[in-house]
Tab-separated table of N, CA and C in Angstrom:
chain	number	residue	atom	x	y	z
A	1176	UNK	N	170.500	154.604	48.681
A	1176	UNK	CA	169.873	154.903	49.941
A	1176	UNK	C	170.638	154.189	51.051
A	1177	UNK	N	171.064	155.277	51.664
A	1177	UNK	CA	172.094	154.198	52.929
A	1177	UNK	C	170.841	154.074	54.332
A	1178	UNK	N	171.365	153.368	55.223
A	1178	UNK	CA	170.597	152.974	56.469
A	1178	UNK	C	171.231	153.557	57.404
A	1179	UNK	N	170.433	154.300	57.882
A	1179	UNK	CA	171.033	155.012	59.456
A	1179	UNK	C	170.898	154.128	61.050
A	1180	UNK	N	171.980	153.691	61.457
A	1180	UNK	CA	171.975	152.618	62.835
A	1180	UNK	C	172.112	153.588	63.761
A	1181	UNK	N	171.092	153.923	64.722
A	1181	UNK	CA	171.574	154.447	65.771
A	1181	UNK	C	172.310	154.074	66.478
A	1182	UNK	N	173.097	155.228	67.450
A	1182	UNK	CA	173.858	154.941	68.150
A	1182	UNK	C	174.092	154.482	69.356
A	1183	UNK	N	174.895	153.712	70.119
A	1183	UNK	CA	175.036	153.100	71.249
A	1183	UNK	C	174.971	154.168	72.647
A	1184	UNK	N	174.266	154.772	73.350
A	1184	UNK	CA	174.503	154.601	74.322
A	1184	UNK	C	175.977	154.707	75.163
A	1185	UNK	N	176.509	154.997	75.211
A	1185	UNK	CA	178.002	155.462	76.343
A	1185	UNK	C	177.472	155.223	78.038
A	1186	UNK	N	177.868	154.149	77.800
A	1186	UNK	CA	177.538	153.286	79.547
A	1186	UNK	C	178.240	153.932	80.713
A	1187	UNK	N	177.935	154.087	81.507
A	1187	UNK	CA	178.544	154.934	82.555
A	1187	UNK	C	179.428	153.266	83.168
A	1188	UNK	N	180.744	154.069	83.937
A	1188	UNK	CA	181.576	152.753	84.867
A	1188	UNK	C	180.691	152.258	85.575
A	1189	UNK	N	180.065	152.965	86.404
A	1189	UNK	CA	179.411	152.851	87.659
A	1189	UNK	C	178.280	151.275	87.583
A	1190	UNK	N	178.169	150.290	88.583
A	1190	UNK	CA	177.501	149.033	88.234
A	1190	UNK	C	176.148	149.694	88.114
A	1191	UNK	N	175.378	148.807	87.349
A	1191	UNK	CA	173.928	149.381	87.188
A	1191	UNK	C	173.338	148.201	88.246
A	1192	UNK	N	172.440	148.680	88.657
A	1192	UNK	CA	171.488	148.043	89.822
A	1192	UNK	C	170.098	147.240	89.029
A	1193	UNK	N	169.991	146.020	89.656
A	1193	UNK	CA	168.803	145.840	89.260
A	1193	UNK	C	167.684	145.871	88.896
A	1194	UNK	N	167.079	147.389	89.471
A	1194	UNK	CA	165.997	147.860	89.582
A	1194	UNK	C	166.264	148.679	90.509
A	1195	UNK	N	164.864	149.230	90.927
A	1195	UNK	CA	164.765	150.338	92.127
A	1195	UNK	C	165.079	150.591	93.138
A	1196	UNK	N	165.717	149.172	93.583
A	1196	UNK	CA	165.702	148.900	94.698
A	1196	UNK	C	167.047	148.372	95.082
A	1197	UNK	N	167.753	148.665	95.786
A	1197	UNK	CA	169.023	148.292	96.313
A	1197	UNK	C	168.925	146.406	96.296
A	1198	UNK	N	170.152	145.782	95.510
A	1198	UNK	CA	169.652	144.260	96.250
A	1198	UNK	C	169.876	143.898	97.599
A	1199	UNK	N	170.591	144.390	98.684
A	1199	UNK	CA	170.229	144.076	99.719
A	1199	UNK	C	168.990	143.910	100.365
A	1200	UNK	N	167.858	144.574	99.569
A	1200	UNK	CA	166.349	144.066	100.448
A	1200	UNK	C	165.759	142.664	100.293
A	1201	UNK	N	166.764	142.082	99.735
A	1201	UNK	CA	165.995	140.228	99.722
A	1201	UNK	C	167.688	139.515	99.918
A	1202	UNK	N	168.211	140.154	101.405
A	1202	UNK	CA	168.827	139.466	102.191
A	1202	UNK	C	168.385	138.041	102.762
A	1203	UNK	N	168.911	137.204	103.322
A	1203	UNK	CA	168.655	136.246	104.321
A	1203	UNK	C	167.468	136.658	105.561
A	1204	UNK	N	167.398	137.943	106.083
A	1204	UNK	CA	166.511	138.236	107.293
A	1204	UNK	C	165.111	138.863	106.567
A	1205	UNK	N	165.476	138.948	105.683
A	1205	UNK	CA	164.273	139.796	104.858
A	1205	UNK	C	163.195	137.929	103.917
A	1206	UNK	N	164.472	137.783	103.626
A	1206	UNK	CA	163.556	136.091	103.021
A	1206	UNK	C	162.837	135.392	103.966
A	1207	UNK	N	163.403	135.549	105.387
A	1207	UNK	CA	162.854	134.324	106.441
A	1207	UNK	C	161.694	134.974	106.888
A	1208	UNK	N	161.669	136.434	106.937
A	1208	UNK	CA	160.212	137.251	107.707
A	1208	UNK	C	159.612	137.061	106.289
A	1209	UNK	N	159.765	137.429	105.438
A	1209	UNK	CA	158.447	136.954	104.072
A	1209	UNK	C	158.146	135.194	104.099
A	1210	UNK	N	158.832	134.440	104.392
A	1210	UNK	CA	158.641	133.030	104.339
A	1210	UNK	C	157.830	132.545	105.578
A	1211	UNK	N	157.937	133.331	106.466
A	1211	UNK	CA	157.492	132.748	107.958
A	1211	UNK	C	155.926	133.094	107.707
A	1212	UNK	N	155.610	134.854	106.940
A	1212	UNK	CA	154.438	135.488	107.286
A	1212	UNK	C	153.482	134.741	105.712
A	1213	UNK	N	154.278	134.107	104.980
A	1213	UNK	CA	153.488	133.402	103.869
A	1213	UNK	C	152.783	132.312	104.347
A	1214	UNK	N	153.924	131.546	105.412
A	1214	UNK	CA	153.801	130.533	105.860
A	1214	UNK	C	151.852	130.717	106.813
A	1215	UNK	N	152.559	131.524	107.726
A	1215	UNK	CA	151.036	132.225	108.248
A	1215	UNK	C	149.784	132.330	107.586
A	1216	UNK	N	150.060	133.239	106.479
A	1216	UNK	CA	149.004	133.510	106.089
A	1216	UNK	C	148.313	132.435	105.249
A	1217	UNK	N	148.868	131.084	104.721
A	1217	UNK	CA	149.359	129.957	104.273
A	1217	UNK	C	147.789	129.109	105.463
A	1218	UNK	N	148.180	129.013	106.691
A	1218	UNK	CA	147.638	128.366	107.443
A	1218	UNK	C	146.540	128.880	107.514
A	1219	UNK	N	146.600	130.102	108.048
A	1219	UNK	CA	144.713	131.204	108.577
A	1219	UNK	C	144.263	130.618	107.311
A	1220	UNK	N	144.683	131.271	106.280
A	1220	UNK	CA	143.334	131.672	104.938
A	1220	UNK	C	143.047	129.974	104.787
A	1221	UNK	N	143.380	128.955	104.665
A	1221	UNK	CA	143.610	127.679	103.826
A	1221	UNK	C	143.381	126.913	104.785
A	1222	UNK	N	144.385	126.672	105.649
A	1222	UNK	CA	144.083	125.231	106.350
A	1222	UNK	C	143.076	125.805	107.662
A	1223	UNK	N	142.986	126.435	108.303
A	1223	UNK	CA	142.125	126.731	109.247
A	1223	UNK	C	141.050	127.094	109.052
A	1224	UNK	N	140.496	127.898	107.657
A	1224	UNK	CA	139.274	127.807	107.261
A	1224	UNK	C	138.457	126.096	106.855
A	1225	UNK	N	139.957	125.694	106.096
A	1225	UNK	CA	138.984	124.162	105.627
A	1225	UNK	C	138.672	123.528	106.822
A	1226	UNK	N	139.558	123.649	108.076
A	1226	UNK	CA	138.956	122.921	109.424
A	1226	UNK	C	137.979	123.247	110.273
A	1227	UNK	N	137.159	124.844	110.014
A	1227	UNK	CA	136.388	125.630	110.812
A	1227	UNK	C	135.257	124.658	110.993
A	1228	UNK	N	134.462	123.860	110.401
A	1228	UNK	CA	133.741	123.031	110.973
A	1228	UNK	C	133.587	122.397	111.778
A	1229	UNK	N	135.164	121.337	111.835
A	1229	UNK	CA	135.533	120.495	113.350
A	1229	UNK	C	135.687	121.632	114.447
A	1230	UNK	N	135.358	122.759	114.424
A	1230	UNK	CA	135.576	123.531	115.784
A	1230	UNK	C	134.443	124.172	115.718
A	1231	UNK	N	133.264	123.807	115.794
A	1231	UNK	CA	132.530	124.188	116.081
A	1231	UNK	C	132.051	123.806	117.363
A	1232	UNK	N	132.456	122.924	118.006
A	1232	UNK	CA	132.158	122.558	119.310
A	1232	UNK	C	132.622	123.454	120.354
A	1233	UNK	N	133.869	124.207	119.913
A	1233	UNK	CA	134.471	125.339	120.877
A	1233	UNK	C	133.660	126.345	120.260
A	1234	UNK	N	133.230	127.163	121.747
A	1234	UNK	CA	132.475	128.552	121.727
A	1234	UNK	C	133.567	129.999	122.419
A	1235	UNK	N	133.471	130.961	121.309
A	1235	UNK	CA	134.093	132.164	122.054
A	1235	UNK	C	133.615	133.457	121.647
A	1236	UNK	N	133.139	133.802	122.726
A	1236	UNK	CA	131.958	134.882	122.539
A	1236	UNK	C	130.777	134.725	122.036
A	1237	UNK	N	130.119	133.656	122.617
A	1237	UNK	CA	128.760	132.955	122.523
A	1237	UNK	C	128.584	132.277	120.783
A	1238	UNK	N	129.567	132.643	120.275
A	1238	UNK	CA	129.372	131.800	118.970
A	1238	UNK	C	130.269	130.903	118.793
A	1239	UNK	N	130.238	129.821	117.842
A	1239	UNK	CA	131.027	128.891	117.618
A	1239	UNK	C	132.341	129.296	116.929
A	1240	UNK	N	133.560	128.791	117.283
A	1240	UNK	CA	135.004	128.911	117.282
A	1240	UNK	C	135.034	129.134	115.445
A	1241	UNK	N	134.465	128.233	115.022
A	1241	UNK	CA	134.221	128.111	113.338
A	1241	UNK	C	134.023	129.231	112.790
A	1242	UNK	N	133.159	130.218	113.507
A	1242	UNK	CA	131.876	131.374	112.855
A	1242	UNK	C	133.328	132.322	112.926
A	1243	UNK	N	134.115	132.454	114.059
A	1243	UNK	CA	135.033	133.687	113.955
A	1243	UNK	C	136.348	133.248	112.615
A	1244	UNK	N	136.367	131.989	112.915
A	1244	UNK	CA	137.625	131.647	111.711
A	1244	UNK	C	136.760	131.802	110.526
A	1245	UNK	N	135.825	132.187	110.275
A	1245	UNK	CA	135.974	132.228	108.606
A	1245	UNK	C	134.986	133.397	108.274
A	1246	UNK	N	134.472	133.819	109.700
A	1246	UNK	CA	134.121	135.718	109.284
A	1246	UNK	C	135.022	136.736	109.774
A	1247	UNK	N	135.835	136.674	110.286
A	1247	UNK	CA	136.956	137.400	111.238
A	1247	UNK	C	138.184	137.264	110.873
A	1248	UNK	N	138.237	136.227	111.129
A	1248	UNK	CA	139.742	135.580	111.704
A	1248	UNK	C	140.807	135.697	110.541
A	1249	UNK	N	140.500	135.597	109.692
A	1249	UNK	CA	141.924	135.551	108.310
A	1249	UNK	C	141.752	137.076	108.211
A	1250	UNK	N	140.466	137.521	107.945
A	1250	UNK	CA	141.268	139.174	107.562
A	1250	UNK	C	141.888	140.284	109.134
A	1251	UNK	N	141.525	139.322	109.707
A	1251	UNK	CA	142.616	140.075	111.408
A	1251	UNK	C	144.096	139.532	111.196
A	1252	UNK	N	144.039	138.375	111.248
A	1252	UNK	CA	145.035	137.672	110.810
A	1252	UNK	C	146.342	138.099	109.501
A	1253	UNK	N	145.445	138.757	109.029
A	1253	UNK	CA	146.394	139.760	107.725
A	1253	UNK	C	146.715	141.264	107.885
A	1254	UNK	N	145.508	141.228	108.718
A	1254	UNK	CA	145.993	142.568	109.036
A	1254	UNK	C	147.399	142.652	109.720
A	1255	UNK	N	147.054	141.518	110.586
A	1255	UNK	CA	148.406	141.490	111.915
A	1255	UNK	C	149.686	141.621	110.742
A	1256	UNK	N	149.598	140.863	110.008
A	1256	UNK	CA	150.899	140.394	108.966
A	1256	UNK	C	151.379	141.287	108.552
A	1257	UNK	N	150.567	142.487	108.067
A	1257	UNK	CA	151.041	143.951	107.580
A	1257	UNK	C	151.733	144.436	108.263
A	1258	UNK	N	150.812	144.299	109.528
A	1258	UNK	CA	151.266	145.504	110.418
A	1258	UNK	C	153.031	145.063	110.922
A	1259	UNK	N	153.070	143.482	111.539
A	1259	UNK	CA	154.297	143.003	111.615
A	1259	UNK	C	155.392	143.000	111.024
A	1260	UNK	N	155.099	142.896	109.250
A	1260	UNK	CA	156.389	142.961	107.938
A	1260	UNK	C	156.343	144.545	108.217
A	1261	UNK	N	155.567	145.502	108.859
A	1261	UNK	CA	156.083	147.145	108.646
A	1261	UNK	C	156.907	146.811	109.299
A	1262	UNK	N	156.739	146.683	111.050
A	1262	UNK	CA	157.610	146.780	111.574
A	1262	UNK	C	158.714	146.297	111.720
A	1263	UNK	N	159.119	145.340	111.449
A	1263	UNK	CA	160.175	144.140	111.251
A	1263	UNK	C	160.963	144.892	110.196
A	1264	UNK	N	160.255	145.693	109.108
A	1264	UNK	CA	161.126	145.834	108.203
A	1264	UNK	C	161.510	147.140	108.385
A	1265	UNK	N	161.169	148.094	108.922
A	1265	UNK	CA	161.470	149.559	109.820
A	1265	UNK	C	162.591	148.770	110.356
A	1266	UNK	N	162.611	148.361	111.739
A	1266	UNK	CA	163.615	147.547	112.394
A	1266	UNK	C	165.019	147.089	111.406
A	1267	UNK	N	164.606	146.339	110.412
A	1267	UNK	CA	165.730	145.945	109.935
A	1267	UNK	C	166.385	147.358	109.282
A	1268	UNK	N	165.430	148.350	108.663
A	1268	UNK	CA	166.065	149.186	108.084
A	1268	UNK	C	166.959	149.914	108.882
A	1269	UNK	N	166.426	150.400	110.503
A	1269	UNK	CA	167.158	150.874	111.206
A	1269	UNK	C	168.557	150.081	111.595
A	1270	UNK	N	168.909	149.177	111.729
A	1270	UNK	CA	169.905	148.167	111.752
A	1270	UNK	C	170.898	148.158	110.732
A	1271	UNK	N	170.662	148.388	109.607
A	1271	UNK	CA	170.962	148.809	108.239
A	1271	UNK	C	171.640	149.901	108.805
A	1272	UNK	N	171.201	150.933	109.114
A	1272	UNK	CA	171.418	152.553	108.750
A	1272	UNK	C	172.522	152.576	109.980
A	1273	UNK	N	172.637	151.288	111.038
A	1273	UNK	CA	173.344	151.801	112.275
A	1273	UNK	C	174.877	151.372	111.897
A	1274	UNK	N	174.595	150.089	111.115
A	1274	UNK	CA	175.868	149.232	110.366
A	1274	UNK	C	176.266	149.750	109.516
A	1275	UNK	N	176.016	150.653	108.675
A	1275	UNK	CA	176.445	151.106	107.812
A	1275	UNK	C	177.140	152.558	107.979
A	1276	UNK	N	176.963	153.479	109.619
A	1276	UNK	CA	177.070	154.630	110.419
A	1276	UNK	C	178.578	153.886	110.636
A	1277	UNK	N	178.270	152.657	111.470
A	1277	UNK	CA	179.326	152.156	111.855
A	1277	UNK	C	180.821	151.929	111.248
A	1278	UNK	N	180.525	151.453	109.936
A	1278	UNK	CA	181.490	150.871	109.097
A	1278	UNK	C	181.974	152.192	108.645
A	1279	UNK	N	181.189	153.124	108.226
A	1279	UNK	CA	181.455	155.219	107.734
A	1279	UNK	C	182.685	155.624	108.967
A	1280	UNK	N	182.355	155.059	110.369
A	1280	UNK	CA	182.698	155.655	111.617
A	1280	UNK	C	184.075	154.887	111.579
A	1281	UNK	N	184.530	153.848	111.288
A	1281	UNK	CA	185.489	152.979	111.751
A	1281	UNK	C	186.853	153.420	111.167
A	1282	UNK	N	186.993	153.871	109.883
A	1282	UNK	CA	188.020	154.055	109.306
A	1282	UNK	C	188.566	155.682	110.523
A	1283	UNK	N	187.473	156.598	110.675
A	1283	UNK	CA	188.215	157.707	111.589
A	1283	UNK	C	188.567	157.306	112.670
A	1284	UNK	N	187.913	156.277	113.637
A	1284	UNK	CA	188.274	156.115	114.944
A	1284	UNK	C	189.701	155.904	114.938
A	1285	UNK	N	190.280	154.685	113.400
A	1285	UNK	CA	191.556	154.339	113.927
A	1285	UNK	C	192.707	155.936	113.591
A	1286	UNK	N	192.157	157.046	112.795
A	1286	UNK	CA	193.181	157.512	112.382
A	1286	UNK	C	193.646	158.744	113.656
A	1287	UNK	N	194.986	159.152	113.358
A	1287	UNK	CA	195.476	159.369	114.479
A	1287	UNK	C	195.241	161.136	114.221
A	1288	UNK	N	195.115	161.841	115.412
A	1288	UNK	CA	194.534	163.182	115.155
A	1288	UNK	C	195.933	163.905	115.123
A	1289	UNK	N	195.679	165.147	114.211
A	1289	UNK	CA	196.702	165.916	113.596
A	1289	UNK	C	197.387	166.472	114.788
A	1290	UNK	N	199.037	166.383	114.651
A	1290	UNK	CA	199.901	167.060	115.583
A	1290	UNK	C	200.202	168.084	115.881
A	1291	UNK	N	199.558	168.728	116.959
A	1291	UNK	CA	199.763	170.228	117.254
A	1291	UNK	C	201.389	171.043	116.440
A	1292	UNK	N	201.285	171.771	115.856
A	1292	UNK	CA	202.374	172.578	115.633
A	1292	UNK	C	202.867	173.883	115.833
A	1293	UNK	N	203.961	173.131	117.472
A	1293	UNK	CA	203.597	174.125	118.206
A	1293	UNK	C	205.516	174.642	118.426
C-alpha cells in the first residue's frame, strides 16, 4: 500500500500580500490618527467619567456638568471619533490616489513627443 502526498501548489512570482488589505494602510499618518483618537476615547470613556463627580459644581443646561459626562458625553464623544477617522481617512485616501496619479504622470511629462515626419 503506497501513500499518496499531495501536491504543492505552483506559487505565482508575484509578492503575496498580507491580507486584504494593501500594507500601506498602517502607514505613519494612519498610526498617529488611530493613536491620537484611542488616546481620546482613552480620556472621555475612563478618566472623565471617573472625575464626573468633582464637576458637579459646574452646571450646563440646568444640570450638573457630571450628569452630561456620564449620560451623554462619551457616546457623543465616539460618535465624533467615527465620524473624524471617516473623514481623515477619505482625506488620506484621496492624497493617496493624487500621489500615486502623480508618480503614473511623471515618467510622460519628461518624455519627448514624437517628431513630425514631414
Amino acid at each position: 500500500m503506497s501513500l499518496l502526498l499531495p501536491r504543492s501548489p505552483v506559487k505565482s512570482a508575484e509578492p503575496e500580500l498580507a491580507g486584504p488589505f494593501p500594507p500601506d494602510l498602517h502607514d505613519v499618518r494612519h498610526l498617529w490618527l488611530k493613536a491620537g483618537l484611542l488616546l481620546i476615547w482613552v480620556l472621555v470613556s475612563f478618566v472623565a467619567t471617573y472625575f464626573a463627580r468633582d464637576l458637579q459644581f459646574l452646571m450646563a443646561g440646568g444640570w450638573p456638568l457630571g450628569y452630561w459626562i456620564e449620560a451623554q458625553g462619551a457616546v457623543l464623544v465616539f460618535i465624533g471619533i467615527v465620524v473624524v477617522y471617516a473623514w481623515a481617512m477619505n482625506r488620506f485616501e484621496r492624497q493617496d490616489e493624487q500621489r500615486r496619479l502623480a508618480l503614473e504622470a511623471e515618467p510622460l511629462a519628461g518624455a519627448k513627443p514624437p517628431a513630425d515626419a514631414a
